[in-house]
Tab-separated table of N, CA and C in Angstrom:
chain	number	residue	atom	x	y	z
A	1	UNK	N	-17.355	3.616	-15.760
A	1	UNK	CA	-16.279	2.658	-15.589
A	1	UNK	C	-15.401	3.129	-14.435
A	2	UNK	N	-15.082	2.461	-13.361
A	2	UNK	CA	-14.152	2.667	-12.432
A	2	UNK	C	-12.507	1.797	-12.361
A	3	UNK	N	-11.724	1.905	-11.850
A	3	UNK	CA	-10.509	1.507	-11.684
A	3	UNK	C	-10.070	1.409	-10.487
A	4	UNK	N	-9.478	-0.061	-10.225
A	4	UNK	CA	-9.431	0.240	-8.700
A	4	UNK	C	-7.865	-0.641	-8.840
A	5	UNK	N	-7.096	0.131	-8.236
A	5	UNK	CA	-5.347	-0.252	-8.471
A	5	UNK	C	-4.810	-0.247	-6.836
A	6	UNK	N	-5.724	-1.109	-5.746
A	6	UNK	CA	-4.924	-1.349	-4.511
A	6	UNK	C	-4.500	-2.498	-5.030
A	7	UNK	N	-3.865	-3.352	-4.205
A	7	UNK	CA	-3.807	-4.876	-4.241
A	7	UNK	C	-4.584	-5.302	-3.102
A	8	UNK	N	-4.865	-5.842	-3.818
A	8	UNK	CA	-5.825	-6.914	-2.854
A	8	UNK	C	-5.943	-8.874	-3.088
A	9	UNK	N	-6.109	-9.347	-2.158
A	9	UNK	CA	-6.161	-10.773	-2.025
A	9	UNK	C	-7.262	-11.082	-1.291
A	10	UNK	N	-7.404	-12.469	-1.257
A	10	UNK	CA	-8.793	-12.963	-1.077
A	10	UNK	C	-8.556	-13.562	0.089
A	11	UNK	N	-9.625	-13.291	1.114
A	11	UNK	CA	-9.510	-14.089	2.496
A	11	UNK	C	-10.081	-15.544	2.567
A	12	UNK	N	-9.383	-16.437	3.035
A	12	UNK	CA	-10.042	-17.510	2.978
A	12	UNK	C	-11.066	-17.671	4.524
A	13	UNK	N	-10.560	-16.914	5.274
A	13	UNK	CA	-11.314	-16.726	6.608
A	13	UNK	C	-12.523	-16.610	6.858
A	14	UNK	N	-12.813	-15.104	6.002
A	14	UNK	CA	-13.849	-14.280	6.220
A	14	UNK	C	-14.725	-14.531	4.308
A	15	UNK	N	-13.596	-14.817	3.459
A	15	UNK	CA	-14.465	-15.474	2.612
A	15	UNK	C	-14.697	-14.202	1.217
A	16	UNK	N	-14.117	-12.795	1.971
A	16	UNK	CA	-13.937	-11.864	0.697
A	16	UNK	C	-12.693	-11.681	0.109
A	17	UNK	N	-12.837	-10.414	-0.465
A	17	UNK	CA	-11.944	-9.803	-1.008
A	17	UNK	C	-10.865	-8.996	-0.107
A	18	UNK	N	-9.928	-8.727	-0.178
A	18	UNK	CA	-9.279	-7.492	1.099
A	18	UNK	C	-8.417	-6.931	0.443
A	19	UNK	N	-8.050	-5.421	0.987
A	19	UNK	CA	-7.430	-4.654	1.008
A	19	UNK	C	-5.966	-4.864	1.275
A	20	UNK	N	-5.082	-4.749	0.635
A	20	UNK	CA	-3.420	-4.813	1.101
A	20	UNK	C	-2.671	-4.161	1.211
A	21	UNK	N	-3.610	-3.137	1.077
A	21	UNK	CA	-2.436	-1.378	1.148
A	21	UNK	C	-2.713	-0.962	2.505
A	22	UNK	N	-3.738	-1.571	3.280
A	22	UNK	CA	-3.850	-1.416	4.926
A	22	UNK	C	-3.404	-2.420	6.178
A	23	UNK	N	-3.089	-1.985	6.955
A	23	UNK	CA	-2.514	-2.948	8.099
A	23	UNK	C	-3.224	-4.134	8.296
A	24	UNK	N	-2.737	-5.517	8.969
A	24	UNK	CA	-3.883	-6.453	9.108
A	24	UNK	C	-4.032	-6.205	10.556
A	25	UNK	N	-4.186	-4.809	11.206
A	25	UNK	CA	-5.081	-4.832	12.378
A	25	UNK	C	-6.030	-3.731	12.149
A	26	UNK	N	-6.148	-2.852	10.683
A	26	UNK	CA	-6.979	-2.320	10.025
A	26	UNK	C	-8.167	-3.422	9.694
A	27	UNK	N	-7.632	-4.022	8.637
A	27	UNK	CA	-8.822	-5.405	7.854
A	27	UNK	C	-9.191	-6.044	9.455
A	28	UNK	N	-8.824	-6.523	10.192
A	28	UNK	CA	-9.439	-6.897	10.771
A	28	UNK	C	-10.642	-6.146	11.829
A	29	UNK	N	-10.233	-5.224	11.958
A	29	UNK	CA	-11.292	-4.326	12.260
A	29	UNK	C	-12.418	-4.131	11.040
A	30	UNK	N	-11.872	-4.137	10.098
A	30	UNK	CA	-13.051	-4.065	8.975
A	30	UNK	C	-14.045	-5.309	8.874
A	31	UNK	N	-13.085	-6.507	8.737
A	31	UNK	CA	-13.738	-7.438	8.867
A	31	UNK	C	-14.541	-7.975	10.140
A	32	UNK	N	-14.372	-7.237	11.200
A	32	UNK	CA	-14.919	-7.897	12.828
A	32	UNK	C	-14.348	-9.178	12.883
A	33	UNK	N	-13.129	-9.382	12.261
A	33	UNK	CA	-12.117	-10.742	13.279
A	33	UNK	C	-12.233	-10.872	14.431
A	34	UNK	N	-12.482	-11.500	15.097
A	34	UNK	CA	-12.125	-11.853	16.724
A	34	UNK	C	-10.709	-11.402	16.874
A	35	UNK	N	-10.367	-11.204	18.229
A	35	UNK	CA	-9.369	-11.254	18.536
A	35	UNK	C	-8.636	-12.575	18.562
A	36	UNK	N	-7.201	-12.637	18.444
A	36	UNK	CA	-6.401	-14.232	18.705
A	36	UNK	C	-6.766	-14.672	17.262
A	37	UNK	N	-8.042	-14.312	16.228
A	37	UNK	CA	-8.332	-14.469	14.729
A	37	UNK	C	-6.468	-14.685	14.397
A	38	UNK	N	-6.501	-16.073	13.921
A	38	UNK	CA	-4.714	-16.376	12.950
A	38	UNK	C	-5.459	-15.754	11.454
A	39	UNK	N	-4.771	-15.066	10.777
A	39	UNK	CA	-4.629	-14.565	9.503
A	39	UNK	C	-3.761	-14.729	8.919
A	40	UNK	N	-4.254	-15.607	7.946
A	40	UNK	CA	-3.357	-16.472	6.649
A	40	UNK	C	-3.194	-15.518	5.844
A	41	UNK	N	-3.505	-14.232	5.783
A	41	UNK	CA	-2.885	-13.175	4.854
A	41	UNK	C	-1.684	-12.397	5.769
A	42	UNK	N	-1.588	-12.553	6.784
A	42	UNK	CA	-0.462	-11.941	7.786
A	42	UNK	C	0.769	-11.218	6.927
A	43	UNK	N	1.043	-11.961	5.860
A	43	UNK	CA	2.407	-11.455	5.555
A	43	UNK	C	2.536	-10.324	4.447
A	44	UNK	N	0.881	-10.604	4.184
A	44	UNK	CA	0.896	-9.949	2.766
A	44	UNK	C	0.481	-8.223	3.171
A	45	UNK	N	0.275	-8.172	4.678
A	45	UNK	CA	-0.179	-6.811	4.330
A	45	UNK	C	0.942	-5.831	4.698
A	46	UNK	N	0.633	-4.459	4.333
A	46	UNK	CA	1.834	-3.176	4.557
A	46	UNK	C	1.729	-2.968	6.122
A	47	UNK	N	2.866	-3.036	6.432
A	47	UNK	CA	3.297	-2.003	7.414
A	47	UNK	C	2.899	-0.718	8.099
A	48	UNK	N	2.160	0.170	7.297
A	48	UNK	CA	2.130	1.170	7.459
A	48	UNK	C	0.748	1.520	6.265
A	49	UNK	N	-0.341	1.882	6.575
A	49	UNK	CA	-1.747	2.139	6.027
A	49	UNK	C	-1.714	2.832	5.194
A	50	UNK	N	-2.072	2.166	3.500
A	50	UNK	CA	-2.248	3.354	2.919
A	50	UNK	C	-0.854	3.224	1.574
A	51	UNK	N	-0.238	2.231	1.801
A	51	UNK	CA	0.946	1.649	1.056
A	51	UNK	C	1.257	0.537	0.460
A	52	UNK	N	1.485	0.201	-0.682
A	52	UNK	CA	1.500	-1.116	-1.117
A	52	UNK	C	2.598	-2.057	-0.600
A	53	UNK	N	2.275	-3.107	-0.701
A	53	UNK	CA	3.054	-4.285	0.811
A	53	UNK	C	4.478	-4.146	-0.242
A	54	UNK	N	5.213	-4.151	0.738
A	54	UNK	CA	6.797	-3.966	0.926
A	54	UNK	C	7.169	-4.765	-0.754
A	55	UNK	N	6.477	-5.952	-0.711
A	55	UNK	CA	7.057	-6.922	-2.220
A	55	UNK	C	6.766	-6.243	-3.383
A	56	UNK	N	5.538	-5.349	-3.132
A	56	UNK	CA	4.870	-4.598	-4.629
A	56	UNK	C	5.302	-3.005	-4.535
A	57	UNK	N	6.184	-2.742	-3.823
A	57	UNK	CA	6.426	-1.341	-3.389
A	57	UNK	C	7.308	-1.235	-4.360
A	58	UNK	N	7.074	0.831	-5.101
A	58	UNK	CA	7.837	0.578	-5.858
A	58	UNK	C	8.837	2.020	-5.377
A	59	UNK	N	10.040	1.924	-5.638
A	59	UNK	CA	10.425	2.740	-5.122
A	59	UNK	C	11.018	4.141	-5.342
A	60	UNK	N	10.419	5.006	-4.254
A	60	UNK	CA	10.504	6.564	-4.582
A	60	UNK	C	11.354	6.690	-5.065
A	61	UNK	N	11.192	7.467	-6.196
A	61	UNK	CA	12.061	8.317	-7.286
A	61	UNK	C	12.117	9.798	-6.463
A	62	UNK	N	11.601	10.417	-5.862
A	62	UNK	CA	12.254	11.637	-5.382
A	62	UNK	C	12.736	12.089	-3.761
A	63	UNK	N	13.787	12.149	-3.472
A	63	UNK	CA	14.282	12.053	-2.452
A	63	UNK	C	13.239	12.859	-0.983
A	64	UNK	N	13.173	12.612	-0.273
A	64	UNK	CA	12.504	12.627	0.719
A	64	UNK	C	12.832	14.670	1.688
A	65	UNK	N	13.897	14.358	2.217
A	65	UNK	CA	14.490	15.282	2.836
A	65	UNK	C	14.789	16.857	2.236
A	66	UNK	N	14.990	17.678	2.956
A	66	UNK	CA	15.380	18.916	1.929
A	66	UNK	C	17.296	18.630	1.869
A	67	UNK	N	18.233	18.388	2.657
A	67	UNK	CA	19.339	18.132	2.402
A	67	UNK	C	19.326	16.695	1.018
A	68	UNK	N	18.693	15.679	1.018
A	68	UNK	CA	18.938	15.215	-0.058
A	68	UNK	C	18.147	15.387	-1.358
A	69	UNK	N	17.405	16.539	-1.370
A	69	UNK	CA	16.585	17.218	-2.551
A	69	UNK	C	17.931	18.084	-2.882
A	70	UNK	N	18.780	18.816	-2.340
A	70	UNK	CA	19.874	19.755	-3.210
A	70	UNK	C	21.206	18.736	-3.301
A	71	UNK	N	21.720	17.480	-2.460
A	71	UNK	CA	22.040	16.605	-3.254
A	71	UNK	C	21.812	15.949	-4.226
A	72	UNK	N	20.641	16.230	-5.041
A	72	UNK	CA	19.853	15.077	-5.510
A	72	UNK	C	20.403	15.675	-7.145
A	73	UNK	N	20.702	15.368	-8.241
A	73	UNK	CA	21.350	15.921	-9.286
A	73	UNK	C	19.634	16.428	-9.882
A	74	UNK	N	20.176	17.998	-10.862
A	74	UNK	CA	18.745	18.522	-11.343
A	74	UNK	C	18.455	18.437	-13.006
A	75	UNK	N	17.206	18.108	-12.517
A	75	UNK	CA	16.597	17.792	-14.340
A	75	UNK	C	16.402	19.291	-15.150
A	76	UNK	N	17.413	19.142	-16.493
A	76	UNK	CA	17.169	20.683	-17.156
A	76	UNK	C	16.048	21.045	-17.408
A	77	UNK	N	15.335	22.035	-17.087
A	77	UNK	CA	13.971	22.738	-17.539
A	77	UNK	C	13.612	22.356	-19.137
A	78	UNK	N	13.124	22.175	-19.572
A	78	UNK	CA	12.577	22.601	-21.016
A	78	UNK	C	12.160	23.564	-20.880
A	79	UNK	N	12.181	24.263	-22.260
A	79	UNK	CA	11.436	25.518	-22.614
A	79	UNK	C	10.770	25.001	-23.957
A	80	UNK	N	9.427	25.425	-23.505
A	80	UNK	CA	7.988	25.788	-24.489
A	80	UNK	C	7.538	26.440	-24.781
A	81	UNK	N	8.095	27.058	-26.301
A	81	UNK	CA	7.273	28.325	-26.589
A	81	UNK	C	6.101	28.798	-27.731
């Protein structure tokens, strides 16, 4: 059994399935679009390869930077013994 948790939508273009966690000048390279190819999925894909599109993005819970990692308030340890 496999699991597959990108998002994806269906091209009406090319007639498959696609990827939405990659750029649409990625898919279109995947797909061999022509160039000047209009893509009716245009809006739906991410920004940036590898990320779910901006509407399904969910957002980081841990701060990015090392100045806002020691701003960032700290979770008490548990102890397990």
């Amino acid at each position: 059994m496999s699991f597959f948790d990108s998002p994806i939508g269906r091209c009406p273009v090319v007639r498959e399935m696609v990827l939405l966690d990659e750029t649409q000048a990625e898919c279109a390279r995947e797909h061999e679009c022509p160039p000047g190819q209009v893509c009716p999925l245009e809006e739906c894909f991410t920004r940036v390869s590898g990320r779910a599109p901006d509407s399904m993005e969910i957002p980081a819970t841990a701060p990015a930077t090392p100045e806002a990692r020691k701003a960032a308030p700290q979770k008490p340890s548990s102890s397990r013994r």
